[in-house]
mmCIF file of C-alpha atoms and ligand atoms in Angstrom:
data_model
loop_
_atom_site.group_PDB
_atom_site.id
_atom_site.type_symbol
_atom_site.label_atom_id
_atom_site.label_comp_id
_atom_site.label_asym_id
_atom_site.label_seq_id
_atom_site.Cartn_x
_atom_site.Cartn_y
_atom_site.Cartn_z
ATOM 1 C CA UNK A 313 101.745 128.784 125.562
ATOM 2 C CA UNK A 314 102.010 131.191 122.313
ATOM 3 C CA UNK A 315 104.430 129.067 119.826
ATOM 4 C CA UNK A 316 105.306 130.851 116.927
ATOM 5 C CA UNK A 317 107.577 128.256 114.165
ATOM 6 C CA UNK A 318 109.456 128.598 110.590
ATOM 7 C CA UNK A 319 109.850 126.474 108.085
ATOM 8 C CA UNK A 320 112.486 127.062 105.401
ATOM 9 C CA UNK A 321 114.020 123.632 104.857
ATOM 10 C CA UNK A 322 113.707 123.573 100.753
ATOM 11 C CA UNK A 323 111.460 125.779 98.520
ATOM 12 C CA UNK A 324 108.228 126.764 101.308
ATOM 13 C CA UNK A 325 108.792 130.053 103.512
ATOM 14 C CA UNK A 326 106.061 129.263 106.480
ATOM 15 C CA UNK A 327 105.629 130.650 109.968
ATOM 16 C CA UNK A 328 102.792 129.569 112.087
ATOM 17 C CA UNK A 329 101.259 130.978 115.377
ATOM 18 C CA UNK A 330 100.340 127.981 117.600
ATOM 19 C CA UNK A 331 98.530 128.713 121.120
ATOM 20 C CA UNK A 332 99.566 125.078 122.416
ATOM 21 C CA UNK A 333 98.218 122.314 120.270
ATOM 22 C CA UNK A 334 95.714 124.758 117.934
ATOM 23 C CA UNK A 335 97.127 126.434 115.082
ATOM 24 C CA UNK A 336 95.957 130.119 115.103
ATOM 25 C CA UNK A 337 97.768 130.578 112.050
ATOM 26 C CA UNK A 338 99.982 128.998 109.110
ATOM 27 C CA UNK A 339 100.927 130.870 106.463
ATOM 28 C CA UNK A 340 102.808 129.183 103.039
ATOM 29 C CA UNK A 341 104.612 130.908 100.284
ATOM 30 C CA UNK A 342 105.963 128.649 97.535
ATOM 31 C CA UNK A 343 108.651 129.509 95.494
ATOM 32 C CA UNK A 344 106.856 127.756 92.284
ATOM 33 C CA UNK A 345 109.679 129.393 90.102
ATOM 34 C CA UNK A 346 112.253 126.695 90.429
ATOM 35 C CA UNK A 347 109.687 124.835 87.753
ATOM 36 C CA UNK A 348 111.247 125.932 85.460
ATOM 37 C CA UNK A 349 114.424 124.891 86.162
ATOM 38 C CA UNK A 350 113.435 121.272 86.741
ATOM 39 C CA UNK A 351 114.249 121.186 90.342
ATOM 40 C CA UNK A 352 114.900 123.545 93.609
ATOM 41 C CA UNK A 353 117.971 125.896 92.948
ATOM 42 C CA UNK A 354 119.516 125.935 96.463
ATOM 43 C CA UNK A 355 120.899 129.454 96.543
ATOM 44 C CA UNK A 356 117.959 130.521 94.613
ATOM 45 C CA UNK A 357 115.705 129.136 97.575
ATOM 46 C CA UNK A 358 117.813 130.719 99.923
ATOM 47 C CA UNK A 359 118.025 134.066 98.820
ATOM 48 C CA UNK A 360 113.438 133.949 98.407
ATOM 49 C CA UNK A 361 113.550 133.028 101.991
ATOM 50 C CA UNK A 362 115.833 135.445 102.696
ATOM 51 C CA UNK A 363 113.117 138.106 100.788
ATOM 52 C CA UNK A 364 109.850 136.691 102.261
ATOM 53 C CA UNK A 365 110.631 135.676 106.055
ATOM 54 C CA UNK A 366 109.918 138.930 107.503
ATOM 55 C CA UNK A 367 106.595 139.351 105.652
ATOM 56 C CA UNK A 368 105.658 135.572 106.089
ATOM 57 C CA UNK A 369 106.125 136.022 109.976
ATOM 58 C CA UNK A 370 104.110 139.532 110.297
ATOM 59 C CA UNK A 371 101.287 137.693 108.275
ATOM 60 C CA UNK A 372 101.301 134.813 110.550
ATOM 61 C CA UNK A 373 101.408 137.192 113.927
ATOM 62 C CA UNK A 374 98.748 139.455 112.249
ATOM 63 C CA UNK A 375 96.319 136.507 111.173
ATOM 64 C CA UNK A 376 96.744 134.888 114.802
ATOM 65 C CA UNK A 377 95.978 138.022 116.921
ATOM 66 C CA UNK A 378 99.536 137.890 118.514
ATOM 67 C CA UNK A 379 101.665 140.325 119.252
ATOM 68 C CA UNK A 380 105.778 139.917 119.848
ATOM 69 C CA UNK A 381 105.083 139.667 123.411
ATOM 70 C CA UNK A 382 102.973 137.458 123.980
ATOM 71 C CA UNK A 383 105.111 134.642 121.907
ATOM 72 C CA UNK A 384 106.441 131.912 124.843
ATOM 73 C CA UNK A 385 108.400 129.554 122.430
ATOM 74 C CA UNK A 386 110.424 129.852 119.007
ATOM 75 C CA UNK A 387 110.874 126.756 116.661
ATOM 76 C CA UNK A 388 112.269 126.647 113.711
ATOM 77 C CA UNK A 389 113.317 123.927 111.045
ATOM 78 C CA UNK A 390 117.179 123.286 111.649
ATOM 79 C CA UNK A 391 117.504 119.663 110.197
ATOM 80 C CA UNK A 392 117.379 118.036 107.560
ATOM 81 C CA UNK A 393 117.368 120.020 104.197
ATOM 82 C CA UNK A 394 119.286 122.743 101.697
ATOM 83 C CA UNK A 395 121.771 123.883 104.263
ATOM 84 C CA UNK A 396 121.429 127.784 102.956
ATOM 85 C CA UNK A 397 117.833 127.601 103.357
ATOM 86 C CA UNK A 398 117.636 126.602 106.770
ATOM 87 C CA UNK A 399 120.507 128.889 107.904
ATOM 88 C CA UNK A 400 117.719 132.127 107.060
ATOM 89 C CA UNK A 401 115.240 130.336 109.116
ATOM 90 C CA UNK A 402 116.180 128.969 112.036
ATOM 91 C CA UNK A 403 118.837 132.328 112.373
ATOM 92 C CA UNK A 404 115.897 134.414 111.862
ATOM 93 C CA UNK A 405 113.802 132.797 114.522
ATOM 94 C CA UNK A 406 116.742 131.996 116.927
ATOM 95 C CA UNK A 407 117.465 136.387 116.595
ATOM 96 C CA UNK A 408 114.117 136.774 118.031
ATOM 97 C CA UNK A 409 114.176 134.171 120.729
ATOM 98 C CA UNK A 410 117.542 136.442 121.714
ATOM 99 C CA UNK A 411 115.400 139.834 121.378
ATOM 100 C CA UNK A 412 112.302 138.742 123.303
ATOM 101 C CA UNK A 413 114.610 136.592 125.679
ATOM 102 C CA UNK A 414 112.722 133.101 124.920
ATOM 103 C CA UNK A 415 113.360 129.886 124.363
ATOM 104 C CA UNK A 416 113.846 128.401 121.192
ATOM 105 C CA UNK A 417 113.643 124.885 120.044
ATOM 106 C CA UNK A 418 115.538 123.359 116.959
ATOM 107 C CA UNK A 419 112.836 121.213 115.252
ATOM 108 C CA UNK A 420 114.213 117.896 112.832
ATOM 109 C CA UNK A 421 111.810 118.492 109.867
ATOM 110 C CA UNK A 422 111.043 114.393 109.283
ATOM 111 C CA UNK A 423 109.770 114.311 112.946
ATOM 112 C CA UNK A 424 107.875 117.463 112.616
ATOM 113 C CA UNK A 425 106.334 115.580 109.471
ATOM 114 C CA UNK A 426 105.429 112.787 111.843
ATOM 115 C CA UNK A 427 103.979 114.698 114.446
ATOM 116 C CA UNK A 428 102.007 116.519 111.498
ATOM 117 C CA UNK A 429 99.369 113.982 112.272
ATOM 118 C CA UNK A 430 98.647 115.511 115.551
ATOM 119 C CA UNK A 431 97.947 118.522 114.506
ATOM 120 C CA UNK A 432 93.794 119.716 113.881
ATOM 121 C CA UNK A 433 93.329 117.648 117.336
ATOM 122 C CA UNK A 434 94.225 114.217 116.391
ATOM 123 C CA UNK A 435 95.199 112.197 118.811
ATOM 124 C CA UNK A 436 97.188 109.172 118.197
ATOM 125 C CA UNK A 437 97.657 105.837 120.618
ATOM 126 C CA UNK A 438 101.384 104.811 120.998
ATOM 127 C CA UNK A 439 102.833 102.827 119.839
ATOM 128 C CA UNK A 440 102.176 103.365 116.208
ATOM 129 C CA UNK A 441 103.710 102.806 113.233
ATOM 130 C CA UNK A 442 104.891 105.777 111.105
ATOM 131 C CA UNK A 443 105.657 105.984 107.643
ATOM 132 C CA UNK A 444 107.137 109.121 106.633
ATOM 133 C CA UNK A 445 106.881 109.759 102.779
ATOM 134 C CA UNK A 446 108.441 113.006 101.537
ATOM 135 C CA UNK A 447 110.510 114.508 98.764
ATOM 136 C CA UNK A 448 113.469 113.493 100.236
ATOM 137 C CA UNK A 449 112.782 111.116 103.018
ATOM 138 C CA UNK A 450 111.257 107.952 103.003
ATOM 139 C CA UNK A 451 110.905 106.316 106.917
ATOM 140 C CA UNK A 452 109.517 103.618 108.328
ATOM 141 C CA UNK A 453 109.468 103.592 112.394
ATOM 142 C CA UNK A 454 107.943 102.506 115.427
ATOM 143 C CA UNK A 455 106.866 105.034 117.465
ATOM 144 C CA UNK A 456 107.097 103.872 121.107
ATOM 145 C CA UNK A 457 106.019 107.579 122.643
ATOM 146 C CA UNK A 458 107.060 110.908 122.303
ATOM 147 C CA UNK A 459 110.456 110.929 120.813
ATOM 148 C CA UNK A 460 111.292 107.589 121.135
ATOM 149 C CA UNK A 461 111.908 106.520 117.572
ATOM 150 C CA UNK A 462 113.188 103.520 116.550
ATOM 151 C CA UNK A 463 114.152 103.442 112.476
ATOM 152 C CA UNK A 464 112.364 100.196 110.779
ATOM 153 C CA UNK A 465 113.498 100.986 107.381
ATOM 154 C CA UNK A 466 114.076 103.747 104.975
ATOM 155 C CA UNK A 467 114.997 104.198 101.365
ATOM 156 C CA UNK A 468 118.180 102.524 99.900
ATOM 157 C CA UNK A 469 117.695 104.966 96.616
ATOM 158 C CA UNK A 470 115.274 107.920 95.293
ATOM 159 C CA UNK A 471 112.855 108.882 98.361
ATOM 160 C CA UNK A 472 109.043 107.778 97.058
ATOM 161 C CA UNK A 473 108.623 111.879 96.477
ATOM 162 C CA UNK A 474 111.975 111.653 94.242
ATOM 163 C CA UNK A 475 110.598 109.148 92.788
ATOM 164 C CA UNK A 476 107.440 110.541 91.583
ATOM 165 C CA UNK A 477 108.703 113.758 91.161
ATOM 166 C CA UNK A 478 111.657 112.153 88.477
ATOM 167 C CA UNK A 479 109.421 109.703 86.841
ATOM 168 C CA UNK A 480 107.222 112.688 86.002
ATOM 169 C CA UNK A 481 110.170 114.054 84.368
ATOM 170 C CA UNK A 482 110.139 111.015 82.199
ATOM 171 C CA UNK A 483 106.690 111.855 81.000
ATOM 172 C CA UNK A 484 107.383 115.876 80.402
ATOM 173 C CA UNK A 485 105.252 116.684 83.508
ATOM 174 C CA UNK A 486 106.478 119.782 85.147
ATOM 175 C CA UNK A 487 108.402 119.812 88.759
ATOM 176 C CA UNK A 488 107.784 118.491 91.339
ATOM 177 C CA UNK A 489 105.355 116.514 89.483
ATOM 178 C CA UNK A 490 104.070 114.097 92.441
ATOM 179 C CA UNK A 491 100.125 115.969 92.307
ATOM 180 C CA UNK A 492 100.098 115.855 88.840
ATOM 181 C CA UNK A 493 100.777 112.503 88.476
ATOM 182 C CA UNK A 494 98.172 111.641 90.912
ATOM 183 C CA UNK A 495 95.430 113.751 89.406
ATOM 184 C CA UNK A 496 96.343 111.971 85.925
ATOM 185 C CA UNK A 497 95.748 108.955 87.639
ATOM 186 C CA UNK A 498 92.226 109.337 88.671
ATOM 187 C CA UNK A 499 91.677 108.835 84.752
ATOM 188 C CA UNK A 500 93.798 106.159 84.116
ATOM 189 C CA UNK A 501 93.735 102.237 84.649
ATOM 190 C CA UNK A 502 96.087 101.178 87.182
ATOM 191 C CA UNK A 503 96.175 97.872 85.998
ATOM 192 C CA UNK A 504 97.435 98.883 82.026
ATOM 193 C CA UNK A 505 100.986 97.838 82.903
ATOM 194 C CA UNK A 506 102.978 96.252 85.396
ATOM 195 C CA UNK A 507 105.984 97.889 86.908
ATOM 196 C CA UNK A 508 108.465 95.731 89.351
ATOM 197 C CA UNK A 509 108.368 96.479 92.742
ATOM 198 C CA UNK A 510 112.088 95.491 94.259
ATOM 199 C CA UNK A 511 112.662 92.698 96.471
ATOM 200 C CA UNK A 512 115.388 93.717 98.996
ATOM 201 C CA UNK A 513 117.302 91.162 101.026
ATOM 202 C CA UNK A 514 119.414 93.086 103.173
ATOM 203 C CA UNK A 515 116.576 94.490 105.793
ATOM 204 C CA UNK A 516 113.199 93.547 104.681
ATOM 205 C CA UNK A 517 111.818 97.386 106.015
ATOM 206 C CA UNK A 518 113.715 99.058 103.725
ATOM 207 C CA UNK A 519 112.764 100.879 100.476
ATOM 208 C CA UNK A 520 113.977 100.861 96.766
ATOM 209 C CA UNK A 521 112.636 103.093 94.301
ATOM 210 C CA UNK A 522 115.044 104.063 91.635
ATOM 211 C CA UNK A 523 114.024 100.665 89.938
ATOM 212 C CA UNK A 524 110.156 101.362 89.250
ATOM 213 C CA UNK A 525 111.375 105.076 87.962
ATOM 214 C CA UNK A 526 113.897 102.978 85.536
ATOM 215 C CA UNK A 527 111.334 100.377 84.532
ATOM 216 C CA UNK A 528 109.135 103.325 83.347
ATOM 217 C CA UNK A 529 112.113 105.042 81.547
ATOM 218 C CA UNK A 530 112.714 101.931 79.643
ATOM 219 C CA UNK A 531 108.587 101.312 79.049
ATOM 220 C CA UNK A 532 108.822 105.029 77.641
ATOM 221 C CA UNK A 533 111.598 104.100 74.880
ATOM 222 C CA UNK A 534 109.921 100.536 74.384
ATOM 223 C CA UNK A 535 106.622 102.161 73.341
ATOM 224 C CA UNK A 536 108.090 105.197 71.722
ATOM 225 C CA UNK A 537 106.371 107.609 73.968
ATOM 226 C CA UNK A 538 107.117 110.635 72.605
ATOM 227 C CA UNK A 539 105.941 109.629 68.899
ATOM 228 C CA UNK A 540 102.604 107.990 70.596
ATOM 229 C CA UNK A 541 101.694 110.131 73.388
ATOM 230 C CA UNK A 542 98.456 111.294 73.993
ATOM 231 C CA UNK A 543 96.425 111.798 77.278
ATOM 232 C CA UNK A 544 94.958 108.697 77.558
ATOM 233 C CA UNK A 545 98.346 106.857 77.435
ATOM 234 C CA UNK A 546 99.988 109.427 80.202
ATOM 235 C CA UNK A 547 97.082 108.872 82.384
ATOM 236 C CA UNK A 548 97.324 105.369 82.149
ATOM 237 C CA UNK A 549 101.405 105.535 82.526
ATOM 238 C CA UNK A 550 100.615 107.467 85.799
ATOM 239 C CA UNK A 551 98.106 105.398 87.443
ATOM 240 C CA UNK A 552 100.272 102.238 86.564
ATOM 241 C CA UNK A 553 103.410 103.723 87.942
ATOM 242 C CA UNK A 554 101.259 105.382 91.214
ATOM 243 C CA UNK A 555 100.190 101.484 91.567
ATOM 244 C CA UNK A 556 103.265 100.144 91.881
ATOM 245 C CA UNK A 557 104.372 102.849 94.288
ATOM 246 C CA UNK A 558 101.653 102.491 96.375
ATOM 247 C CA UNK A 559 101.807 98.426 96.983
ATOM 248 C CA UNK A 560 105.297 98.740 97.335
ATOM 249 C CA UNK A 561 104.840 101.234 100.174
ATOM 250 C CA UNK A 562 101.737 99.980 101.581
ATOM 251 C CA UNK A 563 102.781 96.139 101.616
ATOM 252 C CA UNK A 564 106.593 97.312 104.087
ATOM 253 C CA UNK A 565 104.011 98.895 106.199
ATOM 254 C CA UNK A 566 101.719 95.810 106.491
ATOM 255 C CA UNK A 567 105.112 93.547 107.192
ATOM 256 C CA UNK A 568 105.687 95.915 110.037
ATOM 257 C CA UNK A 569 102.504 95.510 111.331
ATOM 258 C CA UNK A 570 102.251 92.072 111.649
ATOM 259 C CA UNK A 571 106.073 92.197 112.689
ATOM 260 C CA UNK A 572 105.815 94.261 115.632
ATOM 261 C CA UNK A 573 101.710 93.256 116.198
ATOM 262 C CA UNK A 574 100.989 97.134 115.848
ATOM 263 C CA UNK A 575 97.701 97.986 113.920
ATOM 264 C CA UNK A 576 97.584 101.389 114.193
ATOM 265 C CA UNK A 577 99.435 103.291 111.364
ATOM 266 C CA UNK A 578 99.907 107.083 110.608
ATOM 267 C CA UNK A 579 101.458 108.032 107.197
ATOM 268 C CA UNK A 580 102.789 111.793 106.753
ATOM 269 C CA UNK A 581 105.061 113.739 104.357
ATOM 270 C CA UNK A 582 104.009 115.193 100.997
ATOM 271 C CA UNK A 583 103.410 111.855 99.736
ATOM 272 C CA UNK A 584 100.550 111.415 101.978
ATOM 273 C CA UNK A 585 98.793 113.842 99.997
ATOM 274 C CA UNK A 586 98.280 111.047 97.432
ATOM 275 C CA UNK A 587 94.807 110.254 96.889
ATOM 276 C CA UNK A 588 95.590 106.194 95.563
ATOM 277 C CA UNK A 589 97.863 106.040 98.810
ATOM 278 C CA UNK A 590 95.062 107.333 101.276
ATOM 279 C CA UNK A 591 92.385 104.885 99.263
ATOM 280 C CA UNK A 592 95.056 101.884 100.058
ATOM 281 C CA UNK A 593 95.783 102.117 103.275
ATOM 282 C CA UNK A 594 92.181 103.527 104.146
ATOM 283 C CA UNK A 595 90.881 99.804 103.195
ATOM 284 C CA UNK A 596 92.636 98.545 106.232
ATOM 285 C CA UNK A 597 90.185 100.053 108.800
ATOM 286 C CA UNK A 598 87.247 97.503 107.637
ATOM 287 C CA UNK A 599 90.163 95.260 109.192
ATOM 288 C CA UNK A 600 90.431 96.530 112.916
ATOM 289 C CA UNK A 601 93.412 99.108 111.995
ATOM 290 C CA UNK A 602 93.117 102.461 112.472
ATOM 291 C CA UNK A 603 94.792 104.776 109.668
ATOM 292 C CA UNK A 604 95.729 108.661 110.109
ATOM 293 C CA UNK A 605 96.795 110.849 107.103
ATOM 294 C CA UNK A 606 97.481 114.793 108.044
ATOM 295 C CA UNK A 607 94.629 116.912 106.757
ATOM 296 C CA UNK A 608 95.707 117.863 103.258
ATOM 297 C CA UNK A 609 97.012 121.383 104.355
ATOM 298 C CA UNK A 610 99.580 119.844 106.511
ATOM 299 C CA UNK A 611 101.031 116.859 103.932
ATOM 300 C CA UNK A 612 103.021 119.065 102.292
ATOM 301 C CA UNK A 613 105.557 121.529 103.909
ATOM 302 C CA UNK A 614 104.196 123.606 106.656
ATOM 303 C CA UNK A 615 105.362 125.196 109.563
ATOM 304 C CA UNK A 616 102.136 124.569 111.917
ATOM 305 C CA UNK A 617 104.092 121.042 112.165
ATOM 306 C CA UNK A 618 106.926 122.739 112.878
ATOM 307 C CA UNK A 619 105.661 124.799 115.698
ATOM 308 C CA UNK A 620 103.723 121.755 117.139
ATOM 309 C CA UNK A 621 106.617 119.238 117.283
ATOM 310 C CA UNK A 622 108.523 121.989 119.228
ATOM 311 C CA UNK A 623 106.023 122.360 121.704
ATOM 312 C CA UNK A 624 105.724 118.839 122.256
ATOM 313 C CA UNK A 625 109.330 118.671 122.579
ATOM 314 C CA UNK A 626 109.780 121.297 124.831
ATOM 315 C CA UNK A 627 107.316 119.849 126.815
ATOM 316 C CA UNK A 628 108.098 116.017 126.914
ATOM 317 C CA UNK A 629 112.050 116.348 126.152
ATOM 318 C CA UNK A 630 112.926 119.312 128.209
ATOM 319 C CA UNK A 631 110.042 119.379 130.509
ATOM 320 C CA UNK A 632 108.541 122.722 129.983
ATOM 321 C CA UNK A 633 112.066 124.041 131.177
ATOM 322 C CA UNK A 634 112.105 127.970 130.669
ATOM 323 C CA UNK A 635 115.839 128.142 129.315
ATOM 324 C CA UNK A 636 117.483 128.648 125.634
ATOM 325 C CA UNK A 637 119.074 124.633 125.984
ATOM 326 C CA UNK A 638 121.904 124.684 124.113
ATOM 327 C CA UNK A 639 119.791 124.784 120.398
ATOM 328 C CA UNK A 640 121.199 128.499 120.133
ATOM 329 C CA UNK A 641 125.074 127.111 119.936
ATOM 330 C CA UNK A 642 123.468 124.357 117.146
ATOM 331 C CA UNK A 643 124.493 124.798 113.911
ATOM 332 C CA UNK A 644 121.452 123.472 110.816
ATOM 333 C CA UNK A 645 122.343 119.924 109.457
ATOM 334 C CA UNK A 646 122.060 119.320 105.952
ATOM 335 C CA UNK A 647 121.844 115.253 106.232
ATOM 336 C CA UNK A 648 119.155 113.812 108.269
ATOM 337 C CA UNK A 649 120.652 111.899 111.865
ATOM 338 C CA UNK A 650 119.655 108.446 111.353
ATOM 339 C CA UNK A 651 121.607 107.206 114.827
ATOM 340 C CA UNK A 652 119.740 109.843 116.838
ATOM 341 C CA UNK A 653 116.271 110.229 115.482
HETATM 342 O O1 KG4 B 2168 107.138 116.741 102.495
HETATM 343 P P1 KG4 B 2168 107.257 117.593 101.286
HETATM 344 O O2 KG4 B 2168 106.313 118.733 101.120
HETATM 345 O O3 KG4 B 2168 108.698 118.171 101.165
HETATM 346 C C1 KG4 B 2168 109.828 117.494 101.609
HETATM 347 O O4 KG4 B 2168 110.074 117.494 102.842
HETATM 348 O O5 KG4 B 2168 110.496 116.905 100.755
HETATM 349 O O6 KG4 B 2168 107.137 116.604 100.051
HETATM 350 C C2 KG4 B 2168 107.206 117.038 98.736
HETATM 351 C C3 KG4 B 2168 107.007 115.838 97.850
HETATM 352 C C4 KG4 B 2168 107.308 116.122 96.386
HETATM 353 O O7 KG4 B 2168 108.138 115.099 95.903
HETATM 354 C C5 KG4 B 2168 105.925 116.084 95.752
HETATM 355 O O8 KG4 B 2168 105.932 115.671 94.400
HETATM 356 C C6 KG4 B 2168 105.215 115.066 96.624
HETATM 357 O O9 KG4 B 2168 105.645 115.378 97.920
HETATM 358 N N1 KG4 B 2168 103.751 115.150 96.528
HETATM 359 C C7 KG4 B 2168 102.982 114.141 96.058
HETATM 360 C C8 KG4 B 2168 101.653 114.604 96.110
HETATM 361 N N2 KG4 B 2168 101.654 115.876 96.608
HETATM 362 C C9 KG4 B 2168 102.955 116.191 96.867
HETATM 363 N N3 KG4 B 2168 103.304 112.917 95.611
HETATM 364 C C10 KG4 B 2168 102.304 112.121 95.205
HETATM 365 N N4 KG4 B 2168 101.009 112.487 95.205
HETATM 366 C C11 KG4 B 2168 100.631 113.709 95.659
HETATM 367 N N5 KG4 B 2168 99.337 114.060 95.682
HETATM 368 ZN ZN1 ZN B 2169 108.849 118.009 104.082
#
C-alpha cells in the first residue's frame, strides 16, 4: 500500500511517500522566519503552507518514485494545532483523495508523534509506556495496543517544549530555542544551580512546568544577568535548567513504571530530540528496561509519522476497509481530544 501524508499542524510543510511501514520519502520545509517574531504567526504559517504544499508534495512523489496513481491512502494532520494551518493541509490532501477516488485518513498529530517510534522498522512490545514531549503537548499514557490509549498524565501549564522554548527567551536565545539550549548545555555544569521541580497533588502523572521557567526568570534578575552575562554563565544557566527538566520528566515516567509494572518506555515529540533527555532515560536499559527515542529526523515535525499512523489506523481501526469513512465530512480541531485519544 502507497501512503502518501501532510503535515501542516504549526510552522513545518511535510509530505511523505510511505510504501506500508518504509518511508520512501519525507520531505520538510521550515518556515524559520517566524524567529524573528519570537513565536509562530498563525496566519503567517498558514498562508507559507498555503505557498509550499504543492511543491512539498511533487518533491515527495518525485523523490519516492510514485506517481498519482499508484497512491492507495491519503493522511493528513487534522488535529491538534493552528486551526488555519491545518485547514491547507488536510483540505489539500482530502481534494486529492476526492480526485484519485481514495481513501483518506484524518491523523491526530500527538498520536502520530507516538507512533513516530515505529517508524525506520522499530518495533515496539505493548503495552508500553509513552511519553509524548512536544511544543505544545506534554503526555503521559499507557499504551495497551494499537489505539487504545489511556491518558496517565499531561501538563497542568507550559508543555516541556513551551517551556524550553520560553525560558530561552529569558536568556535572549532565539525561537524556538529548545536545540539551542541543549547544545549550550553540553558545555555547561548541570549541577551550577538548582531549579524546583513542582510537586503536584492532584494526580501524581501530571506535569507542571511554568514554575522551573519562573524560577529561572527570577535567578536571571537575582544575578543581574544581563549586566554579567557571558557564555560560560548561559551555558551553565542551560544545562541547570535542562537538568531540572529532565528529572522532572524522567522521574513521572519512572512512577508510571513501577505503577503499572511496565518497563518498556518510548519517548517522542520534539523534545525527544534532547540529547540530556536521551542520556537519562538511556541509563535505564543497564536496568532490564528497554528505551525507544525516534531517530532524530522524526523527533521533530514530520509527516513520515503522519503517513505511518494512518496506515496503521486504517489498518487496525478500520480494517483495511476501502471507503472514504466519514474523515471527509470532519472538520480540523484546534484543541487536542483528551476524552477520545
Ligand atoms: O513536536 P515538535 O516538532 O512540534 C510540536 O508538535 O509542537 O516540537 C517542537 C518543540 C519546540 O518547543 C522545540 O524547542 C523543541 O521541540 N525541541 C527541543 C529540542 N529540539 C526541538 N527541545 C529540547 N531539546 C532539543 N534538542
Ligand atoms: Zn509535533
Amino acid at each position: 500500500m502507497i501512503t502518501l501524508a501532510v503535515e501542516t499542524s504549526c510552522d513545518e510543510t511535510s509530505a511523505a511517500v510511505l510504501d506500508d511501514e518504509k518511508v520512501l520519502s519525507n520531505i520538510i520545509s521550515s518556515q524559520l522566519f517566524h524567529t524573528k517574531y519570537g513565536g509562530v504567526v498563525p496566519e503567517v504559517a498558514s498562508r507559507e503552507h498555503l505557498k509550499k504544499i504543492v511543491e512539498i508534495t511533487d518533491a515527495a512523489l518525485l523523490k519516492a518514485g510514485v506517481t498519482l496513481n499508484e497512491i492507495g491512502l491519503l493522511c493528513a494532520t487534522s488535529e491538534p494545532g493552528l486551526i488555519g494551518a491545518l485547514l491547507v493541509g488536510s483540505n489539500f490532501t482530502k481534494s486529492m483523495a476526492i480526485a484519485l477516488d481514495r481513501p483518506f485518513i484524518s491523523v491526530n498529530h500527538i498520536q502520530a508523534h507516538l507512533y513516530s517510534n515505529f517508524l525506520a522498522g522499530q518495533r515496539i512490545e505493548f503495552p508500553f509506556l509513552g511519553l509524548i514531549v512536544s511544543g505544545g503537548h506534554t503526555l503521559l499514557i499507557l499504551v495497551e495496543d494499537f489505539f487504545r490509549h489511556k491518558i496517565l498524565g499531561s501538563t497542568i501549564d507550559d508543555a516541556a517544549g513551551e517551556a524550553f522554548d520560553k525560558t530561552a527567551k529569558l536568556m535572549g536565545i532565539e525561537y524556538p530555542g529548545g536545540k539551542t539550549i541543549d547544545e549550550n548545555s553540553r558545555k555547561g555544569n548541570k549541577y551550577f544551580h538548582k531549579f524546583p521541580e513542582a510537586q503536584l497533588k492532584d494526580n501524581e502523572f501530571d506535569f507542571s512546568f511554568s514554575g522551573i521557567k519562573t524560577s529561572v526568570m527570577y535567578y536571571l534578575k537575582k544575578i543581574e544577568f544581563e549586566k554579567n552575562r557571558s557564555d560560560e554563565l548561559v551555558n551553565n544557566i542551560c544545562a541547570s535548567f535542562q537538568e531540572a527538566m529532565v528529572n522532572s520528566l524522567f522521574s513521572k515516567a519512572l512512577k508510571a513504571s513501577a505503577k503499572f509494572n511496565v518497563k518498556i518506555i518510548s519517548v517522542s515529540g520534539g523534545v525527544s530530540a534532547n540529547s540530556g533527555l536521551r542520556e537519562k532515560f538511556n541509563t535505564l536499559e543497564a536496568k532490564g528496561y528497554r528505551i525507544y527515542f525516534p531517530p532524530f529526523e522524526y523527533s521533530t515535525d514530520n509527516a513520515a509519522m503522519i503517513g505511518l499512523t494512518g496506515f496503521y489506523k486504517h489498518k487496525y481501526v478500520y480494517n483495511n476497509k476501502n471507503n472514504n469513512f466519514d474523515s471527509l465530512k470532519l472538520n480540523a480541531k484546534p484543541r487536542l481530544d483528551y476524552e477520545n485519544f
